[in-house]
Coordinates of C-alpha atoms in Angstrom, one line a residue:
M1378 CA 40.2 8.0 10.1
R1379 CA 41.3 10.3 7.3
A1380 CA 41.7 14.1 7.6
L1381 CA 41.0 16.5 4.8
G1382 CA 42.1 20.2 4.8
L1383 CA 41.6 22.3 7.9
M1384 CA 39.8 20.3 10.6
T1385 CA 38.9 20.4 14.3
C1386 CA 38.6 17.3 16.4
C1387 CA 36.0 16.7 19.1
T1388 CA 38.4 14.9 21.4
L1389 CA 41.3 13.0 20.0
L1390 CA 41.4 10.6 23.0
L1391 CA 37.9 9.2 22.2
A1392 CA 37.7 6.3 19.8
G1393 CA 35.6 7.0 16.8
C1394 CA 35.5 10.7 17.3
S1395 CA 34.4 12.8 14.3
F1396 CA 36.1 15.7 12.5
T1397 CA 34.6 18.8 10.9
T1398 CA 36.2 19.9 7.6
A1399 CA 36.6 23.4 6.5
G1400 CA 33.6 22.9 4.3
G1401 CA 31.4 22.1 7.3
L1402 CA 31.2 18.3 6.7
T1403 CA 31.8 16.0 9.6
E1404 CA 33.9 12.9 9.0
C1405 CA 32.8 9.6 10.4
E1406 CA 33.5 5.9 10.5
S1407 CA 29.9 4.9 11.1
S1408 CA 26.5 6.5 11.5
A1409 CA 27.0 6.3 15.3
D1410 CA 29.5 9.2 14.9
C1411 CA 26.9 11.4 13.3
D1412 CA 23.9 13.4 14.6
S1413 CA 20.5 11.6 14.9
A1414 CA 19.3 13.1 11.6
Q1415 CA 22.4 12.2 9.7
V1416 CA 24.0 9.0 8.2
C1417 CA 27.6 8.2 7.5
N1418 CA 28.1 8.0 3.7
E1419 CA 31.5 7.4 2.3
G1420 CA 33.2 8.8 5.4
F1421 CA 31.1 11.9 5.8
C1422 CA 28.0 12.7 7.9
L1423 CA 25.2 13.6 5.5
P1424 CA 21.5 14.4 6.1
Q1425 CA 19.2 11.4 6.2
P1426 CA 17.0 11.0 3.1
V1427 CA 14.3 13.7 2.5
G1428 CA 11.0 12.6 4.0
C1429 CA 12.5 10.4 6.7
G1430 CA 12.7 11.0 10.4
D1431 CA 9.4 10.0 12.0
V1432 CA 9.4 7.0 14.3
F1433 CA 6.4 5.3 15.8
G1434 CA 6.5 3.0 18.8
P1435 CA 8.3 2.7 22.1
V1436 CA 11.7 3.9 21.0
S1437 CA 13.1 4.1 24.5
K1438 CA 12.5 0.4 25.2
P1439 CA 15.5 -1.9 24.7
N1440 CA 15.8 -4.6 22.1
T1441 CA 13.0 -3.4 19.9
I1442 CA 12.3 -4.9 16.5
P1443 CA 12.7 -2.2 13.8
L1444 CA 10.4 -2.0 10.8
G1445 CA 10.5 0.5 7.9
A1446 CA 7.8 2.2 5.8
A1447 CA 8.4 4.2 2.6
L1448 CA 4.9 5.5 1.8
P1449 CA 3.5 8.3 -0.4
L1450 CA 2.0 10.4 2.4
T1451 CA 2.0 13.5 0.3
T1452 CA 1.5 14.3 -3.4
S1453 CA 2.0 17.5 -5.5
E1454 CA -1.3 18.7 -4.1
G1455 CA -0.5 18.1 -0.4
R1456 CA -1.3 15.4 2.1
D1457 CA -2.7 12.1 0.8
E1458 CA -5.4 11.2 3.3
S1459 CA -5.9 7.6 2.0
E1460 CA -2.2 6.9 2.6
E1461 CA -2.3 8.5 6.0
Q1462 CA -5.2 6.3 7.0
A1463 CA -3.5 3.2 5.7
L1464 CA -0.5 4.1 7.8
N1465 CA -2.8 4.6 10.8
S1466 CA -4.0 1.0 10.2
I1467 CA -0.4 -0.2 10.5
K1468 CA 0.1 1.9 13.6
L1469 CA -3.0 0.4 15.2
V1470 CA -1.7 -3.1 14.8
I1471 CA 1.7 -2.1 16.2
E1472 CA -0.1 -0.8 19.3
E1473 CA -2.3 -3.9 19.6
V1474 CA 0.7 -6.3 19.2
N1475 CA 3.0 -4.4 21.6
Q1476 CA 0.2 -4.4 24.2
R1477 CA 0.5 -8.2 24.0
E1478 CA 4.2 -8.4 24.6
G1479 CA 5.1 -8.2 20.9
I1480 CA 7.4 -11.1 19.9
N1481 CA 9.2 -12.8 22.7
G1482 CA 8.8 -9.7 24.8
R1483 CA 10.3 -7.5 22.1
N1484 CA 8.2 -4.5 20.9
F1485 CA 7.9 -3.2 17.3
I1486 CA 9.0 0.3 16.3
L1487 CA 8.3 1.8 12.8
Y1488 CA 10.7 4.2 11.0
I1489 CA 8.5 6.2 8.6
C1490 CA 9.5 7.9 5.4
D1491 CA 7.3 10.0 3.1
T1492 CA 8.2 9.3 -0.5
G1493 CA 6.3 12.3 -1.8
S1494 CA 4.9 9.9 -4.4
D1495 CA 8.3 9.8 -6.1
A1496 CA 9.7 6.4 -7.1
A1497 CA 13.4 7.6 -7.0
R1498 CA 12.9 8.9 -3.5
A1499 CA 11.3 5.6 -2.4
R1500 CA 14.3 3.7 -3.6
E1501 CA 16.7 6.0 -1.7
Q1502 CA 14.6 5.8 1.5
A1503 CA 14.5 2.0 1.2
Q1504 CA 18.3 2.0 0.9
W1505 CA 18.5 4.0 4.1
L1506 CA 16.0 1.9 6.0
V1507 CA 17.7 -1.5 5.2
N1508 CA 21.3 -0.2 5.5
E1509 CA 21.2 2.3 8.3
K1510 CA 18.2 1.1 10.4
A1511 CA 18.7 -2.6 9.6
V1512 CA 15.0 -3.2 9.2
P1513 CA 14.1 -6.8 8.1
V1514 CA 10.8 -5.5 6.6
V1515 CA 9.9 -2.4 4.5
F1516 CA 6.2 -1.5 3.9
T1517 CA 5.7 0.2 0.5
S1518 CA 2.7 1.6 -1.4
G1519 CA 2.1 2.3 -5.0
S1520 CA 3.2 0.0 -7.8
A1521 CA 5.9 2.2 -9.3
Q1522 CA 7.4 3.0 -5.9
T1523 CA 7.3 -0.6 -4.8
I1524 CA 9.1 -1.8 -8.0
A1525 CA 11.7 1.0 -7.7
A1526 CA 12.5 0.0 -4.1
S1527 CA 12.3 -3.7 -4.6
S1528 CA 15.8 -4.1 -6.0
V1529 CA 17.2 -2.5 -2.9
T1530 CA 15.2 -4.6 -0.4
I1531 CA 15.7 -7.8 -2.3
A1532 CA 19.5 -7.3 -2.5
A1533 CA 19.5 -6.6 1.3
G1534 CA 17.5 -9.7 2.1
A1535 CA 14.6 -7.6 3.5
L1536 CA 11.0 -8.6 3.1
M1537 CA 8.9 -6.1 1.2
M1538 CA 5.2 -5.9 2.2
T1539 CA 2.8 -3.8 0.2
H1540 CA -0.9 -3.2 0.9
T1541 CA -1.7 -1.2 -2.3
S1542 CA 0.6 -2.2 -5.1
T1543 CA -1.6 -4.0 -7.6
S1544 CA 0.4 -4.0 -10.8
P1545 CA 0.7 -7.4 -12.4
D1546 CA 4.5 -6.7 -12.6
I1547 CA 4.8 -7.2 -8.9
A1548 CA 4.3 -11.0 -9.3
T1549 CA 7.3 -11.2 -11.7
L1550 CA 9.9 -9.5 -9.5
P1551 CA 13.0 -11.7 -9.0
D1552 CA 12.6 -12.0 -5.2
K1553 CA 13.6 -15.6 -4.5
T1554 CA 17.3 -15.0 -3.7
Q1555 CA 17.4 -16.5 -0.2
G1556 CA 15.2 -19.6 -0.3
A1557 CA 12.0 -21.0 -1.7
A1558 CA 9.9 -18.1 -0.3
G1559 CA 10.0 -14.8 -2.2
L1560 CA 10.8 -11.5 -0.4
V1561 CA 7.9 -9.5 -2.0
W1562 CA 4.4 -10.0 -0.6
R1563 CA 1.2 -8.1 -0.9
T1564 CA -2.3 -8.1 0.6
A1565 CA -3.7 -6.2 -2.4
P1566 CA -4.7 -8.5 -5.3
S1567 CA -3.3 -8.1 -8.8
D1568 CA -5.0 -5.8 -11.3
T1569 CA -5.4 -8.8 -13.6
L1570 CA -8.5 -9.3 -11.6
Q1571 CA -9.8 -5.7 -11.3
G1572 CA -9.3 -5.2 -15.0
R1573 CA -11.6 -8.1 -15.8
I1574 CA -14.3 -6.8 -13.6
I1575 CA -14.2 -3.3 -15.1
G1576 CA -14.5 -4.8 -18.6
D1577 CA -17.3 -7.1 -17.6
L1578 CA -19.3 -4.3 -15.9
L1579 CA -19.0 -1.9 -18.9
Q1580 CA -20.0 -4.7 -21.3
G1581 CA -23.0 -5.7 -19.2
T1582 CA -21.7 -9.2 -18.3
V1583 CA -22.0 -8.2 -14.6
T1584 CA -25.3 -6.6 -13.5
V1585 CA -25.1 -3.5 -11.3
A1586 CA -27.2 -4.2 -8.2
D1587 CA -28.7 -0.7 -7.8
N1588 CA -29.1 0.1 -11.5
A1589 CA -29.3 -2.7 -14.0
T1590 CA -29.0 -0.2 -16.9
A1591 CA -26.0 1.8 -15.4
F1592 CA -23.8 0.9 -18.4
A1593 CA -26.4 0.1 -21.0
N1594 CA -25.5 1.4 -24.5
T1595 CA -21.8 1.9 -23.7
N1596 CA -20.5 2.1 -27.2
K1597 CA -17.6 4.6 -26.8
V1598 CA -15.0 4.6 -24.0
V1599 CA -12.1 6.8 -23.2
L1600 CA -9.5 4.9 -21.1
S1601 CA -7.5 7.5 -19.1
Y1602 CA -4.4 6.2 -17.3
V1603 CA -1.3 7.4 -15.4
D1604 CA 1.8 6.3 -17.4
D1605 CA 3.5 4.1 -14.7
P1606 CA 3.4 0.4 -13.9
Y1607 CA 0.0 0.8 -12.1
G1608 CA -1.7 2.6 -14.9
Q1609 CA -0.1 0.7 -17.7
G1610 CA -0.9 -2.7 -16.1
L1611 CA -4.5 -2.0 -15.2
S1612 CA -5.4 -0.2 -18.4
G1613 CA -3.9 -3.0 -20.4
V1614 CA -6.1 -5.6 -18.8
V1615 CA -9.2 -3.4 -19.2
L1616 CA -8.4 -2.8 -22.9
R1617 CA -8.0 -6.5 -23.5
R1618 CA -11.3 -7.2 -21.8
L1619 CA -13.3 -4.5 -23.6
T1620 CA -14.1 -6.2 -26.9
Q1621 CA -17.4 -4.4 -27.7
P1622 CA -17.1 -0.7 -27.2
Q1623 CA -14.8 1.6 -29.2
V1624 CA -11.9 2.5 -26.9
T1625 CA -9.6 5.5 -27.1
S1626 CA -6.6 5.5 -24.7
A1627 CA -5.1 8.6 -23.3
K1628 CA -2.0 8.6 -21.0
Y1629 CA -0.4 11.2 -18.8
N1630 CA 2.4 11.5 -16.2
R1631 CA 1.5 11.7 -12.6
N1632 CA 1.3 15.2 -11.1
A1633 CA 1.9 16.7 -14.6
D1634 CA 0.0 17.9 -17.6
V1635 CA -3.3 16.1 -18.2
T1636 CA -4.1 17.8 -21.5
P1637 CA -4.0 14.6 -23.6
V1638 CA -6.8 13.1 -21.5
V1639 CA -8.8 16.4 -21.5
T1640 CA -8.5 16.5 -25.3
A1641 CA -9.5 12.9 -25.8
I1642 CA -12.6 13.3 -23.7
S1643 CA -13.7 16.6 -25.2
T1644 CA -13.3 15.4 -28.8
Q1645 CA -14.5 11.8 -28.4
L1646 CA -17.4 12.6 -26.0
P1647 CA -17.4 9.0 -24.7
D1648 CA -20.3 7.3 -23.0
V1649 CA -18.0 6.4 -20.1
T1650 CA -14.5 7.5 -19.2
V1651 CA -12.5 5.0 -17.1
M1652 CA -10.0 6.9 -14.8
V1653 CA -7.0 4.7 -14.0
G1654 CA -5.2 7.1 -11.8
F1655 CA -4.9 9.0 -8.5
S1656 CA -7.4 11.4 -7.1
E1657 CA -5.4 14.6 -7.6
D1658 CA -4.9 13.9 -11.4
N1659 CA -8.5 12.7 -11.8
A1660 CA -9.7 16.0 -10.3
K1661 CA -7.4 18.0 -12.7
V1662 CA -9.1 16.3 -15.7
I1663 CA -12.6 17.0 -14.5
N1664 CA -11.9 20.6 -13.4
Q1665 CA -10.3 21.4 -16.8
L1666 CA -13.2 19.9 -18.7
A1667 CA -15.7 21.9 -16.5
T1668 CA -13.7 25.1 -17.3
Q1669 CA -14.2 24.3 -21.0
G1670 CA -17.9 23.7 -20.5
T1671 CA -17.7 19.9 -20.9
K1672 CA -19.7 18.8 -18.0
G1673 CA -22.1 15.9 -17.1
R1674 CA -19.7 13.1 -18.2
K1675 CA -20.0 9.6 -16.9
W1676 CA -16.9 8.5 -14.9
F1677 CA -15.7 5.1 -13.8
F1678 CA -12.9 5.2 -11.2
T1679 CA -10.4 2.5 -10.0
D1680 CA -9.1 1.7 -6.6
A1681 CA -6.6 4.7 -6.4
G1682 CA -9.5 7.0 -7.1
K1683 CA -11.4 6.0 -3.9
D1684 CA -10.0 8.8 -1.9
P1685 CA -11.9 11.7 -0.2
G1686 CA -9.1 13.9 -1.6
L1687 CA -11.0 13.7 -4.9
F1688 CA -13.8 15.8 -3.5
T1689 CA -11.4 18.3 -1.9
N1690 CA -9.5 18.7 -5.2
L1691 CA -12.7 19.1 -7.2
G1692 CA -14.0 21.9 -5.0
A1693 CA -17.0 23.5 -6.6
N1694 CA -17.1 20.7 -9.3
K1695 CA -17.5 17.8 -6.9
D1696 CA -21.1 17.4 -8.0
Q1697 CA -19.7 16.3 -11.4
V1698 CA -18.8 12.9 -9.9
N1699 CA -22.0 12.3 -8.0
G1700 CA -23.5 9.0 -9.2
S1701 CA -20.1 7.7 -10.6
Y1702 CA -19.1 4.2 -10.0
G1703 CA -15.7 2.6 -9.2
T1704 CA -14.0 -0.6 -8.1
A1705 CA -11.5 -1.5 -5.4
P1706 CA -10.3 -4.7 -3.7
A1707 CA -13.1 -5.4 -1.3
Q1708 CA -12.8 -4.4 2.3
A1709 CA -16.1 -2.9 3.4
R1710 CA -17.5 -6.4 4.3
V1711 CA -20.1 -5.3 6.8
D1712 CA -21.2 -8.9 7.4
A1713 CA -17.7 -10.2 8.3
D1714 CA -16.7 -10.2 11.9
E1715 CA -13.0 -9.5 11.0
Y1716 CA -13.9 -6.3 9.2
R1717 CA -16.4 -5.1 11.8
Q1718 CA -13.8 -5.6 14.5
F1719 CA -11.2 -3.6 12.6
R1720 CA -13.7 -0.9 11.6
N1721 CA -14.8 -0.4 15.2
R1722 CA -11.2 -0.2 16.5
F1723 CA -10.2 2.1 13.7
Q1724 CA -13.1 4.5 14.2
A1725 CA -12.5 4.6 18.0
A1726 CA -8.8 5.4 17.4
Y1727 CA -9.0 7.9 14.5
S1728 CA -12.7 9.0 14.2
K1729 CA -12.8 8.0 10.6
D1730 CA -14.7 5.4 8.6
P1731 CA -12.0 3.1 7.1
G1732 CA -14.5 2.1 4.4
Q1733 CA -14.2 5.6 2.8
F1734 CA -10.6 4.8 1.8
S1735 CA -9.0 2.1 -0.3
F1736 CA -6.6 -0.4 1.4
T1737 CA -7.0 0.5 5.0
A1738 CA -8.0 -3.1 5.9
H1739 CA -5.3 -4.4 3.6
A1740 CA -2.7 -2.3 5.6
Y1741 CA -4.1 -3.7 8.8
D1742 CA -3.8 -7.2 7.6
A1743 CA -0.3 -6.6 6.2
M1744 CA 1.1 -5.6 9.6
Y1745 CA -0.5 -8.5 11.4
L1746 CA 1.0 -10.9 8.8
V1747 CA 4.4 -9.3 9.4
A1748 CA 4.0 -9.8 13.1
L1749 CA 3.1 -13.5 12.7
G1750 CA 5.9 -14.0 10.2
T1751 CA 8.3 -12.4 12.8
A1752 CA 7.0 -14.8 15.5
Y1753 CA 7.9 -17.7 13.2
A1754 CA 11.3 -16.2 12.5
A1755 CA 12.1 -15.8 16.2
G1756 CA 11.2 -19.4 16.9
P1757 CA 9.8 -21.4 19.9
D1758 CA 12.5 -20.8 22.5
A1759 CA 12.4 -17.2 23.8
T1760 CA 15.7 -17.9 25.6
K1761 CA 17.4 -18.8 22.3
P1762 CA 15.7 -16.7 19.7
Q1763 CA 16.5 -17.2 16.1
P1764 CA 17.6 -14.3 13.9
I1765 CA 14.7 -12.2 12.6
T1766 CA 15.5 -11.7 8.9
G1767 CA 13.5 -11.0 5.9
A1768 CA 14.0 -14.5 4.5
R1769 CA 12.8 -16.1 7.8
I1770 CA 9.8 -13.9 8.0
A1771 CA 9.0 -14.7 4.3
E1772 CA 9.3 -18.4 5.2
G1773 CA 6.9 -17.8 8.0
L1774 CA 4.3 -16.3 5.7
T1775 CA 4.2 -19.5 3.7
H1776 CA 2.7 -21.0 6.9
V1777 CA -0.5 -18.9 7.0
T1778 CA -2.3 -20.6 4.1
P1779 CA -2.8 -24.4 4.2
G1780 CA -2.5 -26.4 1.0
A1781 CA -5.5 -27.9 -0.7
G1782 CA -7.2 -30.5 1.4
V1783 CA -5.1 -29.7 4.5
S1784 CA -6.9 -29.0 7.7
A1785 CA -5.5 -26.1 9.8
P1786 CA -6.6 -24.0 12.7
V1787 CA -8.3 -20.7 11.6
Y1788 CA -7.3 -17.4 13.1
A1789 CA -8.6 -13.9 12.5
L1790 CA -6.0 -11.2 11.9
G1791 CA -6.7 -9.0 14.9
F1792 CA -6.1 -8.7 18.6
T1793 CA -8.7 -11.3 19.6
D1794 CA -6.7 -14.2 18.0
F1795 CA -3.2 -12.8 17.9
I1796 CA -1.7 -14.5 21.0
S1797 CA -3.0 -17.9 19.9
A1798 CA -1.9 -17.4 16.2
R1799 CA 1.5 -16.1 17.4
D1800 CA 2.1 -19.2 19.6
A1801 CA 1.1 -21.5 16.7
M1802 CA 3.5 -19.7 14.3
R1803 CA 6.4 -19.8 16.8
T1804 CA 6.2 -23.6 16.7
G1805 CA 6.0 -23.7 12.9
T1806 CA 2.3 -24.8 12.8
I1807 CA 0.5 -24.3 9.5
I1808 CA -2.5 -22.0 10.1
N1809 CA -5.3 -20.4 8.1
V1810 CA -5.8 -16.7 8.5
K1811 CA -8.9 -14.6 7.8
G1812 CA -8.2 -10.9 7.4
A1813 CA -10.2 -7.7 7.6
S1814 CA -9.7 -7.5 3.9
G1815 CA -10.8 -11.1 3.3
D1816 CA -9.7 -14.7 3.4
L1817 CA -6.1 -14.1 2.2
D1818 CA -5.5 -17.5 0.6
F1819 CA -1.9 -16.8 -0.5
N1820 CA -0.2 -18.4 -3.5
N1821 CA 3.1 -19.1 -1.7
D1822 CA 5.0 -19.0 -5.0
T1823 CA 4.0 -15.4 -5.8
G1824 CA 3.2 -14.0 -2.4
E1825 CA -0.2 -12.7 -3.3
A1826 CA -3.9 -13.7 -2.7
P1827 CA -7.0 -13.3 -4.8
S1828 CA -9.9 -11.1 -3.6
E1829 CA -13.4 -10.1 -4.2
Y1830 CA -13.9 -6.5 -5.4
E1831 CA -16.4 -3.9 -4.2
L1832 CA -18.3 -1.9 -6.7
W1833 CA -18.7 1.5 -5.1
K1834 CA -20.7 4.6 -6.0
V1835 CA -20.3 8.2 -5.2
E1836 CA -23.3 9.6 -3.3
N1837 CA -23.3 13.1 -1.8
G1838 CA -19.6 13.4 -1.4
A1839 CA -19.0 9.9 0.1
F1840 CA -18.4 6.3 -1.2
K1841 CA -21.1 3.7 -0.9
T1842 CA -20.5 0.0 -1.4
V1843 CA -23.0 -1.3 -3.9
Q1844 CA -22.0 -4.9 -4.1
L1845 CA -19.2 -7.4 -3.9
I1846 CA -18.0 -9.1 -7.1
K1847 CA -15.9 -12.2 -7.6
P1848 CA -13.6 -11.9 -10.6
S1849 CA -14.5 -14.2 -13.5
A1850 CA -12.0 -16.6 -15.1
D1851 CA -9.7 -15.1 -17.7

């Protein structure tokens, strides 16, 4: 161990003891030499990444299976309730699985980091999770943050699972570095599907169930989008689909100046404004227009806009969005047993309706898939477990969707079928899963599954599902 300048030693007789330099930095050989909130970086104990530190699960139990989460739990406006509730879905699964002896008697624990909706921070946190906490899986959220963190997780051989990242770019990430199965998977479908539906709705190709004339005479559209992979990808698909109306595009940076959008709407006075962005920025646009006296516009929101934070941020102007429509990957399937079971468990645990948020069911399914993939990785012999790696979990995920014409046992993603599904996965059996968010028929080459979409409507400060829509062919 090196020594720099004036130092004091804890106890020279102890192997691996640390030194404190005159500048206050403690030297180290590994993170074990540092405090719990520090990591060893290039020989010095430094603070762990900003936003990290929370751990969920039985940390005092031996031989736990560590997982990581780098999620945008806050924005520039404060806490992000949609992200918090999606995290609660993951926590709910961890509790349910651990109550059933986890994987070969090993419980899951989850290291949680708040990215603050910052892509650079997400990448730094992912680096810490895979290097310092040795997690084989990192949960991410938000397309820009997922893409930023993916190079770190892929290089480390960790599986990345995302429940919200919908950018078409996710499918093109170079994640097949350790076998035929890719290391990036998502339960949220690609925006190539959502963009088609939005375009078809605005052009009248799809009829709105509660109001057949909702988008009649839509001749002028402003397409507002956040200038990141999510906004770019979805707005691009919508723009290609909208062949009839006149479209004006307006971009902005997240949590920054939205003047370009405000200007476009106030000058164009569109029949409909499509808001491809997050609730805090959508509220900024609407509030600024209201201040200028431009009220009573017709809004169409996307999945990231289905967030009760929209009403909070709008304040006195929340009536401006009453009657607005939006789309999101379907989860409020009130006739599906899998969703009802999830909803009832979620409401009992958190006193919230998961249908008022986007992606809560997708997060629930994501954690159950990780648990089943881990069962496959561990193998059939609990006395001789196989290594639980990202590559082996990814290989396991290719066993949850049978090929065309292949018969396979069907299991719901939830506590009722978990033990049976886990046992089948341990032996390498091909199964067919049905999730709270839908059927989840994965393309094993891309790690993603198609989905129906819900058309929702704002009514009295809440989100009401109007109908489910299957995407049309491109």
